[in-house]
Coordinates of C-alpha atoms and ligand atoms in Angstrom, one line a residue:
X1073 CA 0.0 0.0 0.0
X1074 CA 2.7 2.5 1.1
X1075 CA 5.0 1.7 -1.8
X1076 CA 2.0 2.1 -4.1
X1077 CA 1.3 5.5 -2.6
X1078 CA 4.9 6.5 -2.8
X1079 CA 5.3 5.6 -6.4
X1080 CA 2.1 7.5 -7.2
X1081 CA 3.5 10.5 -5.4
X1082 CA 6.7 10.3 -7.5
X1083 CA 4.6 10.0 -10.7
X1084 CA 2.7 13.0 -9.6
X1085 CA 5.8 15.0 -8.9
X1086 CA 7.1 14.2 -12.4
X1087 CA 3.7 15.1 -13.8
X1088 CA 3.5 18.3 -11.8
X1089 CA 6.9 19.4 -13.0
X1090 CA 5.8 18.8 -16.6
X1091 CA 2.4 20.2 -16.3
X1092 CA 3.8 23.1 -14.2
X1093 CA 5.9 24.2 -17.2
X1094 CA 2.9 24.3 -19.5
X1095 CA 0.7 26.0 -16.9
X1096 CA 3.2 28.7 -16.1
X1097 CA 3.3 29.8 -19.8
X1098 CA -0.5 30.3 -20.1
X1099 CA -1.2 31.5 -16.6
X1100 CA 1.4 34.2 -17.1
X1101 CA -0.4 35.5 -20.1
X1102 CA -3.8 35.3 -18.4
X1103 CA -2.5 37.2 -15.4
X1104 CA -1.2 40.0 -17.7
X1105 CA -4.5 40.3 -19.4
X1106 CA -6.3 40.5 -16.1
X1107 CA -4.0 43.1 -14.7
X1108 CA -4.6 45.6 -17.5
X1109 CA -8.2 45.4 -18.6
X1110 CA -11.4 44.1 -17.4
X1111 CA -12.3 41.6 -20.1
X1112 CA -15.8 43.1 -20.3
X1113 CA -14.6 46.6 -21.2
X1114 CA -15.5 47.4 -24.8
X1115 CA -12.4 48.2 -26.9
X1116 CA -10.2 46.1 -24.7
X1117 CA -7.8 44.0 -26.8
X1118 CA -8.7 41.0 -24.6
X1119 CA -12.4 41.4 -24.7
X1120 CA -14.4 38.5 -25.9
X1121 CA -17.3 38.9 -28.3
X1122 CA -20.6 39.0 -26.3
X1123 CA -23.3 36.4 -26.7
X1124 CA -26.6 37.9 -27.6
X1125 CA -29.2 36.1 -25.4
X1126 CA -32.2 34.8 -27.3
X1127 CA -35.4 34.2 -25.5
X1128 CA -35.1 30.5 -26.0
X1129 CA -31.5 30.4 -24.6
X1130 CA -32.6 32.4 -21.6
X1131 CA -35.7 30.3 -20.9
X1132 CA -34.1 26.9 -21.4
X1133 CA -30.3 27.0 -21.5
X1134 CA -28.1 25.7 -24.2
X1135 CA -24.4 24.7 -24.2
X1136 CA -21.7 26.8 -25.7
X1137 CA -21.4 26.7 -29.5
X1138 CA -17.8 25.6 -29.0
X1139 CA -19.0 22.3 -27.4
X1140 CA -20.1 20.1 -30.2
X1141 CA -20.1 16.5 -28.9
X1142 CA -23.2 14.6 -30.3
X1143 CA -24.9 11.2 -30.3
X1144 CA -24.4 9.1 -33.4
X1145 CA -26.3 6.1 -34.8
X1146 CA -25.3 2.7 -33.5
X1147 CA -23.9 0.6 -34.9
X1148 CA -22.0 2.6 -37.5
X1149 CA -23.4 1.5 -40.8
X1150 CA -26.6 0.3 -39.1
X1151 CA -30.1 1.8 -39.4
X1152 CA -29.9 5.6 -39.5
X1153 CA -31.7 7.8 -36.9
X1154 CA -33.9 9.5 -37.9
X1155 CA -34.7 7.3 -40.9
X1156 CA -36.7 8.6 -43.9
X1157 CA -39.9 8.2 -41.8
X1158 CA -38.5 10.0 -38.8
X1159 CA -38.1 6.9 -36.7
X1160 CA -35.4 6.6 -34.1
X1161 CA -33.5 3.3 -33.6
X1162 CA -30.2 3.0 -31.8
X1163 CA -28.2 6.1 -30.9
X1164 CA -24.9 6.1 -28.9
X1165 CA -23.6 8.5 -26.2
X1166 CA -20.3 10.3 -26.9
X1167 CA -18.4 8.7 -23.9
X1168 CA -15.1 10.0 -25.3
X1169 CA -16.1 13.5 -24.2
X1170 CA -17.8 12.6 -20.9
X1171 CA -16.7 14.0 -17.6
X1172 CA -18.0 12.9 -14.2
X1173 CA -20.6 10.2 -14.2
X1174 CA -23.9 11.8 -15.2
X1175 CA -24.8 11.6 -18.9
X1176 CA -26.6 14.9 -19.8
X1177 CA -30.2 14.0 -20.8
X1178 CA -29.6 15.4 -24.3
X1179 CA -26.8 12.8 -24.8
X1180 CA -28.4 9.8 -23.1
X1181 CA -28.2 6.8 -25.5
X1182 CA -31.5 5.8 -27.1
X1183 CA -32.7 2.3 -28.0
X1184 CA -36.0 2.1 -29.6
X1185 CA -36.6 -1.5 -30.5
X1186 CA -40.3 -1.7 -30.9
X1187 CA -40.4 -0.5 -34.5
X1188 CA -42.5 2.5 -33.7
X1189 CA -42.4 6.3 -33.6
X1190 CA -41.9 7.7 -30.1
X1191 CA -45.3 8.1 -28.6
X1192 CA -46.3 11.7 -28.0
X1193 CA -48.0 11.3 -24.6
X1194 CA -50.0 14.0 -22.8
X1195 CA -49.2 13.3 -19.2
X1196 CA -52.7 14.5 -18.2
X1197 CA -54.2 11.6 -20.3
X1198 CA -51.7 8.9 -19.3
X1199 CA -52.3 6.3 -16.6
X1200 CA -50.4 3.4 -15.2
X1201 CA -52.3 0.3 -14.3
X1202 CA -51.1 -2.4 -11.9
X1203 CA -53.2 -5.6 -12.0
X1204 CA -53.1 -9.4 -12.1
X1205 CA -52.3 -11.3 -8.9
X1206 CA -53.0 -8.4 -6.5
X1207 CA -55.8 -7.8 -4.0
X1208 CA -56.5 -4.2 -5.1
X1209 CA -55.7 -3.3 -8.7
X1210 CA -54.5 0.3 -9.2
X1211 CA -54.9 2.7 -12.0
X1212 CA -52.9 5.9 -11.3
X1213 CA -52.7 9.2 -13.1
X1214 CA -49.3 10.8 -13.2
X1215 CA -50.4 13.3 -10.5
X1216 CA -51.5 10.4 -8.3
X1217 CA -48.2 8.6 -8.9
X1218 CA -46.3 11.6 -7.7
X1219 CA -48.2 11.7 -4.4
X1220 CA -46.4 8.5 -3.3
X1221 CA -43.1 8.8 -1.4
X1222 CA -40.3 9.1 -3.9
X1223 CA -36.6 8.0 -4.3
X1224 CA -33.8 9.6 -6.2
X1225 CA -31.0 7.3 -7.3
X1226 CA -28.1 7.3 -9.8
X1227 CA -28.4 4.3 -12.2
X1228 CA -26.9 3.3 -15.5
X1229 CA -28.8 1.6 -18.3
X1230 CA -27.0 -0.5 -20.8
X1231 CA -28.3 -2.1 -24.0
X1232 CA -27.4 -5.7 -24.7
X1233 CA -26.2 -4.4 -28.1
X1234 CA -23.3 -2.6 -26.4
X1235 CA -20.6 -4.9 -27.7
X1236 CA -17.1 -4.1 -28.9
X1237 CA -15.2 -5.5 -31.8
X1238 CA -12.1 -4.7 -33.7
X1239 CA -13.9 -2.8 -36.4
X1240 CA -15.1 0.1 -34.2
X1241 CA -13.0 3.2 -34.1
X1242 CA -13.9 5.1 -30.9
X1243 CA -15.4 4.5 -27.4
X1244 CA -18.8 5.9 -28.6
X1245 CA -19.0 3.0 -31.1
X1246 CA -17.6 0.4 -28.7
X1247 CA -19.4 1.4 -25.5
X1248 CA -21.7 4.2 -26.2
X1249 CA -24.9 2.2 -25.6
X1250 CA -24.7 2.9 -21.9
X1251 CA -25.5 6.1 -20.0
X1252 CA -26.0 7.0 -16.4
X1253 CA -28.6 9.4 -15.0
X1254 CA -30.1 10.5 -11.7
X1255 CA -33.6 9.0 -11.7
X1256 CA -36.5 10.1 -9.5
X1257 CA -39.7 8.1 -9.0
X1258 CA -41.6 5.7 -6.7
X1259 CA -40.3 2.3 -5.8
X1260 CA -42.3 -0.4 -7.4
X1261 CA -42.4 -2.1 -4.0
X1262 CA -44.2 0.9 -2.6
X1263 CA -47.0 0.5 -5.2
X1264 CA -47.1 -3.3 -4.8
X1265 CA -47.6 -3.0 -1.1
X1266 CA -50.5 -0.6 -1.8
X1267 CA -52.0 -3.3 -4.2
X1268 CA -51.3 -6.3 -1.9
X1269 CA -49.5 -9.1 -3.7
X1270 CA -51.2 -12.5 -3.7
X1271 CA -49.2 -15.5 -2.7
X1272 CA -49.0 -16.9 -6.2
X1273 CA -47.3 -13.7 -7.5
X1274 CA -44.0 -14.8 -8.9
X1275 CA -43.2 -12.6 -12.0
X1276 CA -44.4 -9.4 -13.4
X1277 CA -44.8 -8.1 -17.0
X1278 CA -44.1 -4.5 -17.8
X1279 CA -45.7 -3.0 -21.0
X1280 CA -45.1 0.2 -23.0
X1281 CA -47.6 2.4 -24.8
X1282 CA -46.5 2.0 -28.4
X1283 CA -48.6 0.2 -31.0
X1284 CA -46.1 -2.6 -30.8
X1285 CA -46.4 -3.0 -27.0
X1286 CA -43.4 -5.0 -26.2
X1287 CA -43.2 -6.5 -22.7
X1288 CA -40.7 -8.1 -20.4
X1289 CA -41.1 -10.8 -17.7
X1290 CA -39.2 -9.9 -14.5
X1291 CA -39.0 -11.9 -11.3
X1292 CA -41.2 -10.4 -8.5
X1293 CA -38.2 -10.4 -6.1
X1294 CA -36.6 -7.7 -8.3
X1295 CA -39.9 -5.7 -8.1
X1296 CA -39.8 -5.8 -4.3
X1297 CA -36.1 -5.0 -4.3
X1298 CA -35.1 -1.9 -6.2
X1299 CA -37.3 -1.2 -9.3
X1300 CA -38.3 2.4 -9.7
X1301 CA -41.3 3.8 -11.5
X1302 CA -39.4 6.8 -12.7
X1303 CA -40.9 10.1 -13.9
X1304 CA -37.8 12.3 -13.3
X1305 CA -34.4 12.3 -14.9
X1306 CA -31.5 14.6 -14.0
X1307 CA -33.7 17.1 -12.1
X1308 CA -36.5 17.4 -14.7
X1309 CA -39.2 15.2 -16.2
X1310 CA -38.0 12.3 -18.4
X1311 CA -37.2 13.2 -22.0
X1312 CA -39.6 11.7 -24.6
X1313 CA -36.7 9.6 -26.0
X1314 CA -36.3 8.2 -22.5
X1315 CA -40.0 7.3 -22.0
X1316 CA -41.9 10.4 -21.0
X1317 CA -44.0 10.5 -18.9
X1318 CA -43.0 7.4 -17.0
X1319 CA -40.7 4.3 -17.3
X1320 CA -39.5 1.5 -15.2
X1321 CA -35.9 1.3 -14.0
X1322 CA -34.8 -2.3 -13.3
X1323 CA -31.3 -1.5 -11.9
X1324 CA -28.6 -3.6 -13.4
X1325 CA -30.8 -5.6 -15.8
X1326 CA -30.3 -5.3 -19.6
X1327 CA -31.7 -2.1 -21.0
X1328 CA -34.6 -3.9 -22.7
X1329 CA -36.3 -4.4 -19.3
X1330 CA -36.4 -0.7 -18.6
X1331 CA -39.8 -0.3 -20.3
X1332 CA -40.4 3.3 -21.4
X1333 CA -43.9 4.9 -21.8
X1334 CA -44.9 2.5 -19.1
X1335 CA -48.7 2.0 -19.0
X1336 CA -49.3 -1.5 -17.5
X1337 CA -47.7 -3.9 -15.0
X1338 CA -49.3 -7.3 -14.7
X1339 CA -48.5 -9.5 -11.8
X1340 CA -48.4 -13.1 -12.9
X1341 CA -47.5 -16.6 -11.6
X1342 CA -44.9 -17.6 -14.1
X1343 CA -42.5 -16.4 -16.7
X1344 CA -44.4 -15.2 -19.8
X1345 CA -42.8 -15.4 -23.3
X1346 CA -43.2 -11.8 -24.6
X1347 CA -42.2 -9.8 -27.6
X1348 CA -39.0 -8.7 -25.8
X1349 CA -37.9 -12.2 -24.8
X1350 CA -37.6 -13.2 -28.5
X1351 CA -33.9 -13.6 -29.1
X1352 CA -33.2 -13.4 -25.4
X1353 CA -33.8 -17.1 -24.7
X1354 CA -31.7 -18.9 -22.2
X1355 CA -32.0 -22.5 -20.9
X1356 CA -34.3 -22.0 -17.9
X1357 CA -36.2 -19.4 -15.9
X1358 CA -33.4 -19.1 -13.2
X1359 CA -30.7 -18.6 -15.8
X1360 CA -32.9 -16.3 -17.6
X1361 CA -33.4 -14.1 -14.7
X1362 CA -29.7 -14.1 -13.7
X1363 CA -28.6 -13.7 -17.3
X1364 CA -30.4 -10.4 -17.6
X1365 CA -27.9 -8.8 -15.2
X1366 CA -25.2 -6.8 -16.7
X1367 CA -21.8 -8.1 -15.7
X1368 CA -19.0 -5.9 -14.2
X1369 CA -17.7 -3.8 -17.0
X1370 CA -15.3 -0.9 -17.4
X1371 CA -13.7 1.1 -20.2
X1372 CA -11.1 3.8 -20.5
X1373 CA -12.7 6.9 -22.1
X1374 CA -9.4 8.9 -22.2
X1375 CA -7.2 8.2 -23.9
X1376 CA -9.4 6.2 -26.3
X1377 CA -9.8 5.4 -30.0
X1378 CA -9.1 8.3 -32.4
X1379 CA -7.8 10.6 -29.7
X1380 CA -4.3 11.9 -30.0
X1381 CA -1.6 12.2 -27.2
X1382 CA 0.5 15.3 -27.9
X1383 CA 3.7 13.6 -26.7
X1384 CA 5.4 11.6 -23.9
X1385 CA 4.6 12.8 -20.4
X1386 CA 2.0 12.9 -17.7
X1387 CA -1.5 11.7 -18.4
X1388 CA -4.5 11.0 -16.2
X1389 CA -6.1 7.9 -17.7
X1390 CA -9.8 8.0 -16.9
X1391 CA -12.8 5.9 -17.6
X1392 CA -16.1 4.5 -16.4
X1393 CA -16.9 1.2 -14.5
X1394 CA -20.3 -0.3 -13.7
X1395 CA -22.0 -3.5 -12.8
X1396 CA -25.5 -5.0 -12.6
X1397 CA -24.4 -6.9 -9.5
X1398 CA -24.0 -3.8 -7.2
X1399 CA -21.4 -1.1 -6.6
X1400 CA -18.0 -1.3 -8.2
X1401 CA -15.4 -2.3 -5.6
X1402 CA -12.1 -1.9 -7.5
X1403 CA -10.8 -0.9 -10.9
X1404 CA -7.3 -1.7 -12.1
X1405 CA -5.5 -0.2 -15.1
X1406 CA -2.7 -1.7 -17.1
X1407 CA -0.5 0.4 -19.2
X1408 CA 1.7 -2.4 -20.6
X1409 CA -0.8 -4.6 -22.4
X1410 CA -2.1 -6.4 -19.4
X1411 CA 1.1 -7.6 -17.7
X1412 CA 1.0 -5.4 -14.7
X1413 CA -2.2 -4.1 -13.1
X1414 CA -2.4 -0.9 -11.0
X1415 CA -5.1 0.1 -8.6
X1416 CA -7.1 3.1 -10.0
X1417 CA -8.7 5.7 -7.8
X1418 CA -12.4 6.7 -7.8
X1419 CA -13.5 10.2 -8.6
X1420 CA -16.9 9.8 -7.0
X1421 CA -18.3 7.4 -4.4
X1422 CA -19.3 4.1 -6.2
X1423 CA -23.0 3.5 -6.0
X1424 CA -25.1 0.4 -6.8
X1425 CA -25.8 -0.1 -10.5
X1426 CA -24.3 3.3 -11.4
X1427 CA -21.3 4.4 -13.4
X1428 CA -18.3 5.3 -11.3
X1429 CA -15.5 7.5 -12.7
X1430 CA -12.0 6.0 -12.2
X1431 CA -8.5 7.4 -12.9
X1432 CA -4.9 6.4 -13.0
X1433 CA -2.0 8.7 -13.2
X1434 CA 0.5 7.7 -15.8
X1435 CA 3.7 8.9 -17.3
X1436 CA 3.9 7.8 -20.9
X1437 CA 7.5 7.2 -22.1
X1438 CA 6.7 7.5 -25.8
X1439 CA 6.9 3.7 -26.6
X1440 CA 4.1 1.8 -28.3
X1441 CA 1.8 0.1 -25.7
X1442 CA -1.7 -0.9 -24.9
X1443 CA -3.8 0.4 -22.0
X1444 CA -6.9 -1.3 -20.5
X1445 CA -9.0 -1.4 -17.4
X1446 CA -10.7 -4.2 -15.5
X1447 CA -13.0 -4.1 -12.4
X1448 CA -14.6 -6.1 -9.7
X1449 CA -18.0 -5.4 -8.1
X1450 CA -19.2 -5.6 -4.5
X1451 CA -20.3 -9.3 -4.8
X1452 CA -16.9 -10.2 -6.0
X1453 CA -17.6 -10.6 -9.8
X1454 CA -14.6 -9.8 -11.9
X1455 CA -14.7 -8.3 -15.4
X1456 CA -13.7 -11.1 -17.8
X1457 CA -11.0 -11.2 -20.5
X1458 CA -12.1 -11.5 -24.1
X1459 CA -11.0 -15.1 -24.1
X1460 CA -13.2 -15.9 -21.1
X1461 CA -16.2 -14.3 -22.8
X1462 CA -15.5 -16.3 -25.9
X1463 CA -15.5 -19.5 -24.0
X1464 CA -18.7 -18.6 -22.2
X1465 CA -20.5 -17.8 -25.4
X1466 CA -18.7 -20.7 -27.2
X1467 CA -17.5 -18.6 -30.1
X1468 CA -14.0 -18.7 -31.7
X1469 CA -11.3 -16.6 -30.1
X1470 CA -10.6 -14.0 -32.8
X1471 CA -9.8 -10.5 -31.9
X1472 CA -12.6 -8.9 -33.9
X1473 CA -15.4 -11.5 -33.6
X1474 CA -18.7 -10.2 -32.7
X1475 CA -19.8 -11.4 -29.3
X1476 CA -23.4 -12.8 -29.6
X1477 CA -24.6 -12.1 -26.1
X1478 CA -23.7 -9.6 -23.4
X1479 CA -20.1 -8.4 -23.8
X1480 CA -18.5 -7.1 -20.6
X1481 CA -14.9 -8.1 -21.6
X1482 CA -11.8 -6.0 -21.2
X1483 CA -11.3 -3.3 -23.9
X1484 CA -7.7 -2.5 -25.0
X1485 CA -6.6 0.8 -26.6
X1486 CA -3.4 0.9 -28.5
X1487 CA -1.1 3.9 -28.2
X1488 CA 1.3 4.3 -31.2
X1489 CA 4.7 6.0 -31.0
X1490 CA 3.2 9.1 -32.6
X1491 CA 0.6 9.3 -29.8
X1492 CA -2.4 8.2 -31.9
X1493 CA -4.8 6.0 -30.1
X1494 CA -6.6 3.1 -31.9
X1495 CA -8.8 0.1 -31.1
X1496 CA -6.6 -2.6 -29.6
X1497 CA -8.8 -5.4 -30.9
X1498 CA -8.2 -4.3 -34.5
Ligands
MTE2332 N1 -41.5 1.2 -24.5 C1 -40.3 0.9 -24.9 N2 -39.4 0.7 -23.9 C2 -38.1 0.4 -24.2 C3 -37.7 0.3 -25.5 C4 -38.6 0.5 -26.5 O1 -38.3 0.5 -27.7 N3 -39.9 0.9 -26.2 N4 -36.4 -0.1 -25.7 C5 -35.7 -0.8 -24.7 C6 -34.3 -1.0 -24.9 S1 -33.8 -2.2 -26.0 C7 -33.3 -0.3 -24.1 S2 -31.7 -0.7 -24.3 C8 -33.7 0.8 -23.2 C9 -33.0 2.0 -23.6 O2 -33.4 3.1 -22.8 P1 -33.1 4.6 -23.4 O3 -33.6 4.7 -24.8 O4 -33.7 5.5 -22.4 O5 -31.6 4.7 -23.3 O6 -35.1 1.0 -23.2 C10 -35.9 -0.2 -23.3 N5 -37.3 0.2 -23.1
MO2333 MO1 -31.5 -2.5 -25.9

């Protein structure tokens, strides 16, 4: 532990010396500018052009025009969004530009699998019905739903289609089908206690409001544990693309279970084969329920594919880690292609089924190498290697094969001598 800390201090010193040189140069200039003129003074040589506030920008804020990071269709070469009819399919979050752990709502990934347009729902007209094996079925308006005690929790969602292969260029393509938001809503257990579950209640089915309803079977234990009937996201109502006015959060389960535009929950006595289960078949109910849980997964977002390191020296390697099994316990980073693993630090407190931001301070000596991360979660699950995943899914071990099921394997980035960063699986 101590020697680890010492070596980090040394690295930091080396880094600080380097960074100090650069900082001195610019901060010197900035100090001069500040000393002479108030930057707001018209005619000052250091004055910035002013932004003319439009009514829209003042009423509902927009980011700076210099910040241009956007979502892109997923996978590259797949169905475009919007298509010629205006439909939205799969759209990925620009993780390469992310800071912290919250994905801005405008950049949350989108997966619309039910072949329909986004429903345009008037929340005043919308109701949520809970029925089936309950003593007192409930139909709630959105206003009634909001009268129940609420919870606010950080949770990620990840689509099962979030799989990496050697053909993808950047981390948006490899890992952009996951995002993390702060969700507000009512615990499903709160509503189920209100309804009174019958003894035969074993599963529930959640249904959306599109023409193609789509539905998922989820074990009742999960309902009583931590599912949230969410109407809030990052401090405001859900966005339409995220299921306005209400969706279910099934923390840690594959994205497809997080039914948007939620209109009905039916409590049932067994697993029901629904639209959503097609293509998700696994041998038995138990495995099915467990198989829906996203494994421990992590990825380095900086430096990552298509980014460019200016030259040898100090870098803070940073990335995201998450698990469907609970909170992340440890993240390790390797800067030598997986020979030596170093403990990364957390930038925020790890929370259950939420992204956590990790970092590792590194001095790059300018030689070609591969960097990668791996994590473990609070129940001791460890992020697998690509070879382990291949064995699990019984697919050949080729570097660029497409993993058929969930893919939480380690992702390598290659750093070339010229500082260019590319996909290590290519
Ligand atoms: N009603 C409805 N719910 C849905 C879907 C959908 O198409 N319709 N897509 C599912 C899939 S496949 C995923 S991965 C998540 C994505 O949630 P997001 O679009 O908010 O990121 O929503 C799920 N819930
Ligand atoms: Mo998905």
